[in-house]
Amino acid sequence: MDMRILIADDDPVVREVVRRYLERDDLQVSEASDGEQAAKALAGEQIDLAILDLMMPPPDGIELCRRVRSGGSPDMPIIMLTALGEEEDRVIGLTAGADDYVTKPFSPRELALRVASVLRRTHRPAAATALLSSGDVRLDPDSGTAEVAGRPLSLTTREFDLLSFLLANQQRVFSRTELLAQVWGWDFGDHSTVTVHVKRLRAKLGDAHRIETVWGRGYAWGTGAG
Protein backbone atom coordinates (compact mmCIF):
# COMPACT_ATOMS: atom_id res chain seq x y z
CA MET A 1 0.00 0.00 0.00
CA ASP A 2 1.37 3.44 -0.91
CA MET A 3 -0.17 5.07 2.14
CA ARG A 4 1.15 7.20 4.97
CA ILE A 5 0.26 6.65 8.62
CA LEU A 6 0.83 9.21 11.36
CA ILE A 7 1.72 7.79 14.77
CA ALA A 8 1.54 10.51 17.44
CA ASP A 9 2.65 9.44 20.92
CA ASP A 10 5.01 10.96 23.49
CA ASP A 11 6.57 7.53 24.20
CA PRO A 12 9.44 6.92 21.73
CA VAL A 13 9.34 3.17 22.37
CA VAL A 14 5.68 3.02 21.35
CA ARG A 15 6.40 5.01 18.19
CA GLU A 16 9.37 2.83 17.25
CA VAL A 17 7.55 -0.48 17.79
CA VAL A 18 4.44 0.64 15.92
CA ARG A 19 6.57 2.04 13.08
CA ARG A 20 8.37 -1.28 12.62
CA TYR A 21 5.12 -3.24 12.45
CA LEU A 22 3.48 -0.82 10.01
CA GLU A 23 6.55 -0.73 7.76
CA ARG A 24 6.42 -4.53 7.59
CA ASP A 25 3.06 -4.00 5.87
CA ASP A 26 4.72 -1.64 3.36
CA LEU A 27 3.16 1.46 4.90
CA GLN A 28 4.95 4.80 5.12
CA VAL A 29 5.08 6.26 8.62
CA SER A 30 5.37 9.79 10.01
CA GLU A 31 6.03 10.29 13.72
CA ALA A 32 5.07 13.01 16.19
CA SER A 33 6.07 13.18 19.85
CA ASP A 34 3.41 15.69 20.89
CA GLY A 35 0.23 17.34 19.70
CA GLU A 36 1.97 20.31 18.07
CA GLN A 37 4.12 18.07 15.87
CA ALA A 38 1.07 15.98 15.04
CA ALA A 39 -0.93 19.07 14.06
CA LYS A 40 1.87 20.19 11.72
CA ALA A 41 2.03 16.74 10.10
CA LEU A 42 -1.73 16.65 9.62
CA ALA A 43 -1.65 20.12 8.04
CA GLY A 44 1.40 19.62 5.86
CA GLU A 45 1.43 15.98 4.81
CA GLN A 46 -0.94 13.64 2.99
CA ILE A 47 -1.94 11.41 5.91
CA ASP A 48 -4.19 8.44 5.12
CA LEU A 49 -4.74 7.38 8.74
CA ALA A 50 -3.76 8.85 12.11
CA ILE A 51 -2.95 6.99 15.32
CA LEU A 52 -3.30 9.50 18.16
CA ASP A 53 -2.37 9.11 21.82
CA LEU A 54 -5.25 10.36 23.93
CA MET A 55 -3.00 11.81 26.67
CA MET A 56 0.06 13.14 24.77
CA PRO A 57 1.28 16.72 25.44
CA PRO A 58 -1.25 19.25 24.15
CA PRO A 59 -3.11 19.40 21.98
CA ASP A 60 -3.99 15.89 23.10
CA GLY A 61 -5.55 13.19 20.94
CA ILE A 62 -9.09 14.29 21.76
CA GLU A 63 -8.49 17.89 20.68
CA LEU A 64 -6.67 16.82 17.52
CA CYS A 65 -9.47 14.42 16.65
CA ARG A 66 -12.02 17.21 17.01
CA ARG A 67 -9.91 19.50 14.83
CA VAL A 68 -9.67 16.87 12.09
CA ARG A 69 -13.40 16.19 12.15
CA SER A 70 -14.28 19.89 11.96
CA GLY A 71 -11.53 20.74 9.47
CA GLY A 72 -10.52 19.67 5.99
CA SER A 73 -10.29 15.90 6.57
CA PRO A 74 -13.56 14.90 8.26
CA ASP A 75 -13.45 11.36 6.88
CA MET A 76 -9.78 10.54 7.57
CA PRO A 77 -9.64 7.38 9.73
CA ILE A 78 -8.43 7.90 13.30
CA ILE A 79 -7.40 5.24 15.79
CA MET A 80 -7.05 6.44 19.37
CA LEU A 81 -4.45 5.05 21.77
CA THR A 82 -5.38 5.28 25.42
CA ALA A 83 -3.89 4.06 28.68
CA LEU A 84 -7.24 4.61 30.35
CA GLY A 85 -9.24 1.44 30.86
CA GLU A 86 -12.55 2.86 32.03
CA GLU A 87 -15.40 2.67 29.53
CA GLU A 88 -16.29 6.34 29.94
CA ASP A 89 -12.73 7.31 28.97
CA ARG A 90 -12.87 5.16 25.83
CA VAL A 91 -16.24 6.66 24.96
CA ILE A 92 -14.71 10.17 25.09
CA GLY A 93 -12.42 9.28 22.19
CA LEU A 94 -15.21 7.71 20.16
CA THR A 95 -17.50 10.65 20.81
CA ALA A 96 -14.80 13.04 19.58
CA GLY A 97 -14.86 11.21 16.26
CA ALA A 98 -12.34 8.36 16.50
CA ASP A 99 -13.09 5.36 14.28
CA ASP A 100 -11.41 2.81 16.54
CA TYR A 101 -9.41 2.75 19.76
CA VAL A 102 -6.73 0.50 21.26
CA THR A 103 -6.07 0.39 25.00
CA LYS A 104 -2.49 0.33 26.32
CA PRO A 105 -0.70 -1.95 26.84
CA PHE A 106 -1.56 -3.32 23.41
CA SER A 107 -0.28 -5.83 20.91
CA PRO A 108 1.48 -3.91 18.10
CA ARG A 109 0.43 -6.64 15.69
CA GLU A 110 -3.21 -6.19 16.71
CA LEU A 111 -2.88 -2.46 16.07
CA ALA A 112 -1.32 -3.14 12.66
CA LEU A 113 -4.24 -5.45 11.82
CA ARG A 114 -6.70 -2.75 12.90
CA VAL A 115 -4.92 -0.26 10.62
CA ALA A 116 -5.02 -2.69 7.70
CA SER A 117 -8.72 -3.35 8.28
CA VAL A 118 -9.61 0.35 8.28
CA LEU A 119 -7.49 1.06 5.18
CA ARG A 120 -9.10 -1.81 3.27
CA ARG A 121 -12.54 -0.38 3.96
CA THR A 122 -11.46 3.18 3.21
CA HIS A 123 -9.66 2.38 -0.04
CA ARG A 124 -11.76 -0.49 -1.33
CA PRO A 125 -11.54 -1.00 -5.11
CA ALA A 126 -14.24 0.58 -7.22
CA ALA A 127 -17.12 -1.73 -8.00
CA ALA A 128 -20.50 -1.44 -9.61
CA THR A 129 -22.63 -1.17 -6.47
CA ALA A 130 -26.25 -0.11 -6.36
CA LEU A 131 -27.23 3.09 -4.63
CA LEU A 132 -28.74 2.62 -1.18
CA SER A 133 -31.68 4.69 -0.05
CA SER A 134 -34.49 5.06 2.45
CA GLY A 135 -36.77 8.07 2.55
CA ASP A 136 -34.63 11.18 2.15
CA VAL A 137 -31.40 9.28 2.85
CA ARG A 138 -29.19 8.40 -0.13
CA LEU A 139 -25.84 6.62 -0.02
CA ASP A 140 -23.48 5.81 -2.91
CA PRO A 141 -21.02 3.05 -1.90
CA ASP A 142 -18.89 3.61 -5.01
CA SER A 143 -18.23 7.31 -4.51
CA GLY A 144 -18.31 7.12 -0.72
CA THR A 145 -20.90 9.89 -0.47
CA ALA A 146 -24.14 10.16 1.47
CA GLU A 147 -26.84 12.81 1.68
CA VAL A 148 -30.13 13.65 3.36
CA ALA A 149 -32.70 15.49 1.25
CA GLY A 150 -29.90 16.59 -1.07
CA ARG A 151 -27.71 17.82 1.80
CA PRO A 152 -24.27 16.14 1.87
CA LEU A 153 -23.43 14.21 5.03
CA SER A 154 -19.92 14.42 6.48
CA LEU A 155 -19.32 10.90 7.81
CA THR A 156 -16.29 9.17 9.23
CA THR A 157 -15.19 5.86 7.71
CA ARG A 158 -16.97 3.80 10.35
CA GLU A 159 -20.12 5.94 10.27
CA PHE A 160 -20.31 5.49 6.50
CA ASP A 161 -19.78 1.73 6.80
CA LEU A 162 -22.42 1.46 9.53
CA LEU A 163 -25.00 3.44 7.56
CA SER A 164 -24.22 1.46 4.41
CA PHE A 165 -24.65 -1.85 6.21
CA LEU A 166 -27.94 -0.85 7.84
CA LEU A 167 -29.38 0.50 4.58
CA ALA A 168 -28.38 -2.69 2.76
CA ASN A 169 -30.15 -4.78 5.44
CA GLN A 170 -33.24 -2.74 6.22
CA GLN A 171 -35.64 -3.96 8.90
CA ARG A 172 -33.22 -6.70 10.00
CA VAL A 173 -32.12 -6.58 13.62
CA PHE A 174 -28.42 -6.88 14.43
CA SER A 175 -26.90 -7.20 17.88
CA ARG A 176 -23.92 -5.07 18.78
CA THR A 177 -21.73 -8.18 18.60
CA GLU A 178 -22.95 -8.84 15.05
CA LEU A 179 -22.35 -5.21 14.04
CA LEU A 180 -18.82 -5.34 15.44
CA ALA A 181 -18.17 -8.38 13.26
CA GLN A 182 -19.92 -7.15 10.12
CA VAL A 183 -18.94 -3.45 10.13
CA TRP A 184 -15.70 -3.34 12.14
CA GLY A 185 -14.44 -6.81 11.28
CA TRP A 186 -13.79 -7.56 14.96
CA ASP A 187 -14.32 -11.00 16.47
CA PHE A 188 -14.47 -9.32 19.89
CA GLY A 189 -14.53 -5.78 21.21
CA ASP A 190 -16.19 -3.18 23.40
CA HIS A 191 -19.91 -2.85 22.63
CA SER A 192 -19.75 0.86 23.50
CA THR A 193 -17.97 1.31 20.16
CA VAL A 194 -21.21 0.45 18.38
CA THR A 195 -23.37 2.43 20.81
CA VAL A 196 -21.37 5.64 20.33
CA HIS A 197 -21.26 5.30 16.54
CA VAL A 198 -25.02 4.78 16.40
CA LYS A 199 -25.50 7.90 18.53
CA ARG A 200 -23.19 9.93 16.29
CA LEU A 201 -24.90 8.68 13.14
CA ARG A 202 -28.36 9.47 14.50
CA ALA A 203 -27.25 13.02 15.31
CA LYS A 204 -25.90 13.58 11.80
CA LEU A 205 -28.99 12.12 10.12
CA GLY A 206 -31.30 14.22 12.28
CA ASP A 207 -35.02 13.69 11.69
CA ALA A 208 -34.23 11.39 8.75
CA HIS A 209 -32.71 8.69 10.95
CA ARG A 210 -34.55 5.42 11.21
CA ILE A 211 -32.07 3.51 13.34
CA GLU A 212 -34.38 1.75 15.74
CA THR A 213 -33.31 0.32 19.07
CA VAL A 214 -34.85 -3.11 19.50
CA TRP A 215 -34.54 -3.63 23.22
CA GLY A 216 -32.70 -6.77 24.20
CA ARG A 217 -31.71 -7.50 20.61
CA GLY A 218 -29.84 -4.62 18.98
CA TYR A 219 -30.41 -2.12 16.18
CA ALA A 220 -32.27 -2.05 12.89
CA TRP A 221 -32.97 0.41 10.10
CA GLY A 222 -36.74 0.41 10.17
CA THR A 223 -39.68 2.36 8.88
CA GLY A 224 -39.79 4.97 11.63
CA ALA A 225 -37.34 6.74 13.90
CA GLY A 226 -36.48 4.86 17.04
PDB file of C-alpha atoms in Angstrom:
ATOM      1  CA  MET A   1       0.000   0.000   0.000  1.00  0.00           C
ATOM      2  CA  ASP A   2       1.371   3.444  -0.915  1.00  0.00           C
ATOM      3  CA  MET A   3      -0.168   5.073   2.136  1.00  0.00           C
ATOM      4  CA  ARG A   4       1.145   7.196   4.970  1.00  0.00           C
ATOM      5  CA  ILE A   5       0.261   6.650   8.616  1.00  0.00           C
ATOM      6  CA  LEU A   6       0.832   9.208  11.364  1.00  0.00           C
ATOM      7  CA  ILE A   7       1.725   7.794  14.772  1.00  0.00           C
ATOM      8  CA  ALA A   8       1.542  10.511  17.442  1.00  0.00           C
ATOM      9  CA  ASP A   9       2.645   9.440  20.921  1.00  0.00           C
ATOM     10  CA  ASP A  10       5.011  10.960  23.491  1.00  0.00           C
ATOM     11  CA  ASP A  11       6.567   7.534  24.202  1.00  0.00           C
ATOM     12  CA  PRO A  12       9.439   6.925  21.732  1.00  0.00           C
ATOM     13  CA  VAL A  13       9.338   3.173  22.370  1.00  0.00           C
ATOM     14  CA  VAL A  14       5.678   3.016  21.351  1.00  0.00           C
ATOM     15  CA  ARG A  15       6.401   5.009  18.192  1.00  0.00           C
ATOM     16  CA  GLU A  16       9.366   2.830  17.253  1.00  0.00           C
ATOM     17  CA  VAL A  17       7.555  -0.483  17.786  1.00  0.00           C
ATOM     18  CA  VAL A  18       4.442   0.640  15.920  1.00  0.00           C
ATOM     19  CA  ARG A  19       6.565   2.037  13.079  1.00  0.00           C
ATOM     20  CA  ARG A  20       8.367  -1.276  12.617  1.00  0.00           C
ATOM     21  CA  TYR A  21       5.119  -3.236  12.450  1.00  0.00           C
ATOM     22  CA  LEU A  22       3.483  -0.820  10.014  1.00  0.00           C
ATOM     23  CA  GLU A  23       6.550  -0.732   7.759  1.00  0.00           C
ATOM     24  CA  ARG A  24       6.416  -4.528   7.589  1.00  0.00           C
ATOM     25  CA  ASP A  25       3.060  -3.996   5.875  1.00  0.00           C
ATOM     26  CA  ASP A  26       4.720  -1.636   3.359  1.00  0.00           C
ATOM     27  CA  LEU A  27       3.159   1.456   4.897  1.00  0.00           C
ATOM     28  CA  GLN A  28       4.952   4.796   5.120  1.00  0.00           C
ATOM     29  CA  VAL A  29       5.082   6.257   8.624  1.00  0.00           C
ATOM     30  CA  SER A  30       5.374   9.786  10.008  1.00  0.00           C
ATOM     31  CA  GLU A  31       6.034  10.294  13.720  1.00  0.00           C
ATOM     32  CA  ALA A  32       5.067  13.010  16.188  1.00  0.00           C
ATOM     33  CA  SER A  33       6.068  13.184  19.853  1.00  0.00           C
ATOM     34  CA  ASP A  34       3.408  15.685  20.886  1.00  0.00           C
ATOM     35  CA  GLY A  35       0.232  17.343  19.701  1.00  0.00           C
ATOM     36  CA  GLU A  36       1.970  20.312  18.071  1.00  0.00           C
ATOM     37  CA  GLN A  37       4.120  18.069  15.868  1.00  0.00           C
ATOM     38  CA  ALA A  38       1.067  15.976  15.043  1.00  0.00           C
ATOM     39  CA  ALA A  39      -0.928  19.067  14.061  1.00  0.00           C
ATOM     40  CA  LYS A  40       1.873  20.191  11.716  1.00  0.00           C
ATOM     41  CA  ALA A  41       2.030  16.743  10.099  1.00  0.00           C
ATOM     42  CA  LEU A  42      -1.734  16.652   9.616  1.00  0.00           C
ATOM     43  CA  ALA A  43      -1.655  20.117   8.040  1.00  0.00           C
ATOM     44  CA  GLY A  44       1.402  19.623   5.861  1.00  0.00           C
ATOM     45  CA  GLU A  45       1.427  15.978   4.805  1.00  0.00           C
ATOM     46  CA  GLN A  46      -0.942  13.645   2.994  1.00  0.00           C
ATOM     47  CA  ILE A  47      -1.941  11.413   5.907  1.00  0.00           C
ATOM     48  CA  ASP A  48      -4.193   8.444   5.118  1.00  0.00           C
ATOM     49  CA  LEU A  49      -4.745   7.376   8.737  1.00  0.00           C
ATOM     50  CA  ALA A  50      -3.759   8.852  12.107  1.00  0.00           C
ATOM     51  CA  ILE A  51      -2.949   6.990  15.316  1.00  0.00           C
ATOM     52  CA  LEU A  52      -3.300   9.500  18.156  1.00  0.00           C
ATOM     53  CA  ASP A  53      -2.373   9.105  21.821  1.00  0.00           C
ATOM     54  CA  LEU A  54      -5.253  10.360  23.928  1.00  0.00           C
ATOM     55  CA  MET A  55      -3.001  11.808  26.669  1.00  0.00           C
ATOM     56  CA  MET A  56       0.057  13.136  24.772  1.00  0.00           C
ATOM     57  CA  PRO A  57       1.277  16.722  25.439  1.00  0.00           C
ATOM     58  CA  PRO A  58      -1.254  19.249  24.147  1.00  0.00           C
ATOM     59  CA  PRO A  59      -3.106  19.404  21.979  1.00  0.00           C
ATOM     60  CA  ASP A  60      -3.986  15.887  23.100  1.00  0.00           C
ATOM     61  CA  GLY A  61      -5.549  13.188  20.945  1.00  0.00           C
ATOM     62  CA  ILE A  62      -9.090  14.287  21.759  1.00  0.00           C
ATOM     63  CA  GLU A  63      -8.491  17.888  20.683  1.00  0.00           C
ATOM     64  CA  LEU A  64      -6.671  16.818  17.517  1.00  0.00           C
ATOM     65  CA  CYS A  65      -9.466  14.423  16.655  1.00  0.00           C
ATOM     66  CA  ARG A  66     -12.016  17.206  17.009  1.00  0.00           C
ATOM     67  CA  ARG A  67      -9.913  19.500  14.828  1.00  0.00           C
ATOM     68  CA  VAL A  68      -9.673  16.871  12.090  1.00  0.00           C
ATOM     69  CA  ARG A  69     -13.397  16.191  12.149  1.00  0.00           C
ATOM     70  CA  SER A  70     -14.281  19.887  11.961  1.00  0.00           C
ATOM     71  CA  GLY A  71     -11.533  20.737   9.473  1.00  0.00           C
ATOM     72  CA  GLY A  72     -10.523  19.668   5.992  1.00  0.00           C
ATOM     73  CA  SER A  73     -10.290  15.900   6.574  1.00  0.00           C
ATOM     74  CA  PRO A  74     -13.560  14.904   8.262  1.00  0.00           C
ATOM     75  CA  ASP A  75     -13.455  11.358   6.877  1.00  0.00           C
ATOM     76  CA  MET A  76      -9.785  10.538   7.574  1.00  0.00           C
ATOM     77  CA  PRO A  77      -9.644   7.381   9.731  1.00  0.00           C
ATOM     78  CA  ILE A  78      -8.427   7.903  13.295  1.00  0.00           C
ATOM     79  CA  ILE A  79      -7.403   5.241  15.787  1.00  0.00           C
ATOM     80  CA  MET A  80      -7.054   6.445  19.372  1.00  0.00           C
ATOM     81  CA  LEU A  81      -4.450   5.049  21.770  1.00  0.00           C
ATOM     82  CA  THR A  82      -5.378   5.280  25.423  1.00  0.00           C
ATOM     83  CA  ALA A  83      -3.889   4.055  28.677  1.00  0.00           C
ATOM     84  CA  LEU A  84      -7.238   4.609  30.354  1.00  0.00           C
ATOM     85  CA  GLY A  85      -9.237   1.444  30.856  1.00  0.00           C
ATOM     86  CA  GLU A  86     -12.546   2.863  32.029  1.00  0.00           C
ATOM     87  CA  GLU A  87     -15.401   2.667  29.526  1.00  0.00           C
ATOM     88  CA  GLU A  88     -16.294   6.343  29.941  1.00  0.00           C
ATOM     89  CA  ASP A  89     -12.733   7.310  28.966  1.00  0.00           C
ATOM     90  CA  ARG A  90     -12.874   5.163  25.825  1.00  0.00           C
ATOM     91  CA  VAL A  91     -16.243   6.661  24.964  1.00  0.00           C
ATOM     92  CA  ILE A  92     -14.715  10.168  25.087  1.00  0.00           C
ATOM     93  CA  GLY A  93     -12.422   9.278  22.193  1.00  0.00           C
ATOM     94  CA  LEU A  94     -15.207   7.711  20.162  1.00  0.00           C
ATOM     95  CA  THR A  95     -17.500  10.655  20.809  1.00  0.00           C
ATOM     96  CA  ALA A  96     -14.797  13.042  19.581  1.00  0.00           C
ATOM     97  CA  GLY A  97     -14.862  11.210  16.261  1.00  0.00           C
ATOM     98  CA  ALA A  98     -12.339   8.360  16.498  1.00  0.00           C
ATOM     99  CA  ASP A  99     -13.094   5.364  14.279  1.00  0.00           C
ATOM    100  CA  ASP A 100     -11.408   2.814  16.540  1.00  0.00           C
ATOM    101  CA  TYR A 101      -9.412   2.754  19.759  1.00  0.00           C
ATOM    102  CA  VAL A 102      -6.731   0.501  21.259  1.00  0.00           C
ATOM    103  CA  THR A 103      -6.071   0.391  25.000  1.00  0.00           C
ATOM    104  CA  LYS A 104      -2.494   0.333  26.316  1.00  0.00           C
ATOM    105  CA  PRO A 105      -0.701  -1.951  26.835  1.00  0.00           C
ATOM    106  CA  PHE A 106      -1.561  -3.325  23.410  1.00  0.00           C
ATOM    107  CA  SER A 107      -0.277  -5.826  20.906  1.00  0.00           C
ATOM    108  CA  PRO A 108       1.477  -3.910  18.104  1.00  0.00           C
ATOM    109  CA  ARG A 109       0.432  -6.641  15.694  1.00  0.00           C
ATOM    110  CA  GLU A 110      -3.211  -6.191  16.707  1.00  0.00           C
ATOM    111  CA  LEU A 111      -2.877  -2.457  16.067  1.00  0.00           C
ATOM    112  CA  ALA A 112      -1.322  -3.144  12.658  1.00  0.00           C
ATOM    113  CA  LEU A 113      -4.236  -5.447  11.819  1.00  0.00           C
ATOM    114  CA  ARG A 114      -6.703  -2.748  12.896  1.00  0.00           C
ATOM    115  CA  VAL A 115      -4.920  -0.265  10.625  1.00  0.00           C
ATOM    116  CA  ALA A 116      -5.024  -2.687   7.696  1.00  0.00           C
ATOM    117  CA  SER A 117      -8.722  -3.353   8.280  1.00  0.00           C
ATOM    118  CA  VAL A 118      -9.612   0.348   8.282  1.00  0.00           C
ATOM    119  CA  LEU A 119      -7.493   1.057   5.182  1.00  0.00           C
ATOM    120  CA  ARG A 120      -9.098  -1.814   3.266  1.00  0.00           C
ATOM    121  CA  ARG A 121     -12.537  -0.378   3.959  1.00  0.00           C
ATOM    122  CA  THR A 122     -11.461   3.180   3.208  1.00  0.00           C
ATOM    123  CA  HIS A 123      -9.656   2.381  -0.040  1.00  0.00           C
ATOM    124  CA  ARG A 124     -11.762  -0.489  -1.326  1.00  0.00           C
ATOM    125  CA  PRO A 125     -11.538  -1.000  -5.111  1.00  0.00           C
ATOM    126  CA  ALA A 126     -14.237   0.579  -7.218  1.00  0.00           C
ATOM    127  CA  ALA A 127     -17.121  -1.734  -8.000  1.00  0.00           C
ATOM    128  CA  ALA A 128     -20.504  -1.438  -9.610  1.00  0.00           C
ATOM    129  CA  THR A 129     -22.631  -1.173  -6.474  1.00  0.00           C
ATOM    130  CA  ALA A 130     -26.248  -0.115  -6.357  1.00  0.00           C
ATOM    131  CA  LEU A 131     -27.227   3.091  -4.631  1.00  0.00           C
ATOM    132  CA  LEU A 132     -28.744   2.618  -1.182  1.00  0.00           C
ATOM    133  CA  SER A 133     -31.683   4.691  -0.052  1.00  0.00           C
ATOM    134  CA  SER A 134     -34.487   5.055   2.445  1.00  0.00           C
ATOM    135  CA  GLY A 135     -36.774   8.067   2.545  1.00  0.00           C
ATOM    136  CA  ASP A 136     -34.628  11.182   2.149  1.00  0.00           C
ATOM    137  CA  VAL A 137     -31.402   9.278   2.847  1.00  0.00           C
ATOM    138  CA  ARG A 138     -29.192   8.397  -0.131  1.00  0.00           C
ATOM    139  CA  LEU A 139     -25.837   6.615  -0.022  1.00  0.00           C
ATOM    140  CA  ASP A 140     -23.476   5.807  -2.906  1.00  0.00           C
ATOM    141  CA  PRO A 141     -21.023   3.048  -1.904  1.00  0.00           C
ATOM    142  CA  ASP A 142     -18.890   3.609  -5.013  1.00  0.00           C
ATOM    143  CA  SER A 143     -18.227   7.313  -4.506  1.00  0.00           C
ATOM    144  CA  GLY A 144     -18.305   7.124  -0.716  1.00  0.00           C
ATOM    145  CA  THR A 145     -20.897   9.893  -0.470  1.00  0.00           C
ATOM    146  CA  ALA A 146     -24.137  10.164   1.470  1.00  0.00           C
ATOM    147  CA  GLU A 147     -26.839  12.808   1.683  1.00  0.00           C
ATOM    148  CA  VAL A 148     -30.125  13.650   3.361  1.00  0.00           C
ATOM    149  CA  ALA A 149     -32.703  15.487   1.246  1.00  0.00           C
ATOM    150  CA  GLY A 150     -29.904  16.590  -1.066  1.00  0.00           C
ATOM    151  CA  ARG A 151     -27.713  17.818   1.805  1.00  0.00           C
ATOM    152  CA  PRO A 152     -24.270  16.138   1.870  1.00  0.00           C
ATOM    153  CA  LEU A 153     -23.425  14.212   5.032  1.00  0.00           C
ATOM    154  CA  SER A 154     -19.916  14.417   6.475  1.00  0.00           C
ATOM    155  CA  LEU A 155     -19.324  10.901   7.807  1.00  0.00           C
ATOM    156  CA  THR A 156     -16.286   9.174   9.233  1.00  0.00           C
ATOM    157  CA  THR A 157     -15.190   5.863   7.714  1.00  0.00           C
ATOM    158  CA  ARG A 158     -16.972   3.795  10.351  1.00  0.00           C
ATOM    159  CA  GLU A 159     -20.121   5.944  10.270  1.00  0.00           C
ATOM    160  CA  PHE A 160     -20.313   5.495   6.504  1.00  0.00           C
ATOM    161  CA  ASP A 161     -19.781   1.731   6.805  1.00  0.00           C
ATOM    162  CA  LEU A 162     -22.420   1.456   9.531  1.00  0.00           C
ATOM    163  CA  LEU A 163     -25.004   3.437   7.559  1.00  0.00           C
ATOM    164  CA  SER A 164     -24.224   1.463   4.405  1.00  0.00           C
ATOM    165  CA  PHE A 165     -24.653  -1.847   6.215  1.00  0.00           C
ATOM    166  CA  LEU A 166     -27.941  -0.853   7.838  1.00  0.00           C
ATOM    167  CA  LEU A 167     -29.379   0.502   4.582  1.00  0.00           C
ATOM    168  CA  ALA A 168     -28.382  -2.689   2.765  1.00  0.00           C
ATOM    169  CA  ASN A 169     -30.150  -4.779   5.436  1.00  0.00           C
ATOM    170  CA  GLN A 170     -33.242  -2.739   6.218  1.00  0.00           C
ATOM    171  CA  GLN A 171     -35.645  -3.964   8.901  1.00  0.00           C
ATOM    172  CA  ARG A 172     -33.221  -6.705  10.002  1.00  0.00           C
ATOM    173  CA  VAL A 173     -32.117  -6.577  13.621  1.00  0.00           C
ATOM    174  CA  PHE A 174     -28.416  -6.877  14.434  1.00  0.00           C
ATOM    175  CA  SER A 175     -26.895  -7.201  17.880  1.00  0.00           C
ATOM    176  CA  ARG A 176     -23.918  -5.066  18.780  1.00  0.00           C
ATOM    177  CA  THR A 177     -21.732  -8.181  18.595  1.00  0.00           C
ATOM    178  CA  GLU A 178     -22.953  -8.836  15.046  1.00  0.00           C
ATOM    179  CA  LEU A 179     -22.346  -5.214  14.040  1.00  0.00           C
ATOM    180  CA  LEU A 180     -18.817  -5.336  15.444  1.00  0.00           C
ATOM    181  CA  ALA A 181     -18.165  -8.380  13.259  1.00  0.00           C
ATOM    182  CA  GLN A 182     -19.922  -7.151  10.119  1.00  0.00           C
ATOM    183  CA  VAL A 183     -18.941  -3.454  10.129  1.00  0.00           C
ATOM    184  CA  TRP A 184     -15.704  -3.339  12.144  1.00  0.00           C
ATOM    185  CA  GLY A 185     -14.441  -6.806  11.281  1.00  0.00           C
ATOM    186  CA  TRP A 186     -13.793  -7.560  14.955  1.00  0.00           C
ATOM    187  CA  ASP A 187     -14.324 -10.997  16.474  1.00  0.00           C
ATOM    188  CA  PHE A 188     -14.467  -9.315  19.887  1.00  0.00           C
ATOM    189  CA  GLY A 189     -14.529  -5.778  21.213  1.00  0.00           C
ATOM    190  CA  ASP A 190     -16.190  -3.183  23.399  1.00  0.00           C
ATOM    191  CA  HIS A 191     -19.914  -2.847  22.626  1.00  0.00           C
ATOM    192  CA  SER A 192     -19.753   0.855  23.502  1.00  0.00           C
ATOM    193  CA  THR A 193     -17.970   1.312  20.165  1.00  0.00           C
ATOM    194  CA  VAL A 194     -21.210   0.447  18.378  1.00  0.00           C
ATOM    195  CA  THR A 195     -23.369   2.429  20.806  1.00  0.00           C
ATOM    196  CA  VAL A 196     -21.371   5.642  20.330  1.00  0.00           C
ATOM    197  CA  HIS A 197     -21.260   5.298  16.537  1.00  0.00           C
ATOM    198  CA  VAL A 198     -25.023   4.778  16.402  1.00  0.00           C
ATOM    199  CA  LYS A 199     -25.499   7.900  18.532  1.00  0.00           C
ATOM    200  CA  ARG A 200     -23.190   9.933  16.292  1.00  0.00           C
ATOM    201  CA  LEU A 201     -24.900   8.677  13.144  1.00  0.00           C
ATOM    202  CA  ARG A 202     -28.358   9.473  14.503  1.00  0.00           C
ATOM    203  CA  ALA A 203     -27.249  13.023  15.314  1.00  0.00           C
ATOM    204  CA  LYS A 204     -25.903  13.581  11.802  1.00  0.00           C
ATOM    205  CA  LEU A 205     -28.991  12.125  10.122  1.00  0.00           C
ATOM    206  CA  GLY A 206     -31.304  14.221  12.278  1.00  0.00           C
ATOM    207  CA  ASP A 207     -35.021  13.693  11.689  1.00  0.00           C
ATOM    208  CA  ALA A 208     -34.226  11.385   8.754  1.00  0.00           C
ATOM    209  CA  HIS A 209     -32.705   8.685  10.947  1.00  0.00           C
ATOM    210  CA  ARG A 210     -34.555   5.417  11.211  1.00  0.00           C
ATOM    211  CA  ILE A 211     -32.074   3.515  13.344  1.00  0.00           C
ATOM    212  CA  GLU A 212     -34.380   1.752  15.739  1.00  0.00           C
ATOM    213  CA  THR A 213     -33.314   0.317  19.071  1.00  0.00           C
ATOM    214  CA  VAL A 214     -34.851  -3.114  19.495  1.00  0.00           C
ATOM    215  CA  TRP A 215     -34.536  -3.631  23.222  1.00  0.00           C
ATOM    216  CA  GLY A 216     -32.704  -6.770  24.205  1.00  0.00           C
ATOM    217  CA  ARG A 217     -31.708  -7.501  20.614  1.00  0.00           C
ATOM    218  CA  GLY A 218     -29.841  -4.619  18.981  1.00  0.00           C
ATOM    219  CA  TYR A 219     -30.406  -2.125  16.178  1.00  0.00           C
ATOM    220  CA  ALA A 220     -32.266  -2.050  12.887  1.00  0.00           C
ATOM    221  CA  TRP A 221     -32.965   0.406  10.097  1.00  0.00           C
ATOM    222  CA  GLY A 222     -36.738   0.411  10.167  1.00  0.00           C
ATOM    223  CA  THR A 223     -39.680   2.360   8.878  1.00  0.00           C
ATOM    224  CA  GLY A 224     -39.789   4.967  11.631  1.00  0.00           C
ATOM    225  CA  ALA A 225     -37.341   6.744  13.899  1.00  0.00           C
ATOM    226  CA  GLY A 226     -36.480   4.860  17.037  1.00  0.00           C
TER     227      GLY A 226
END
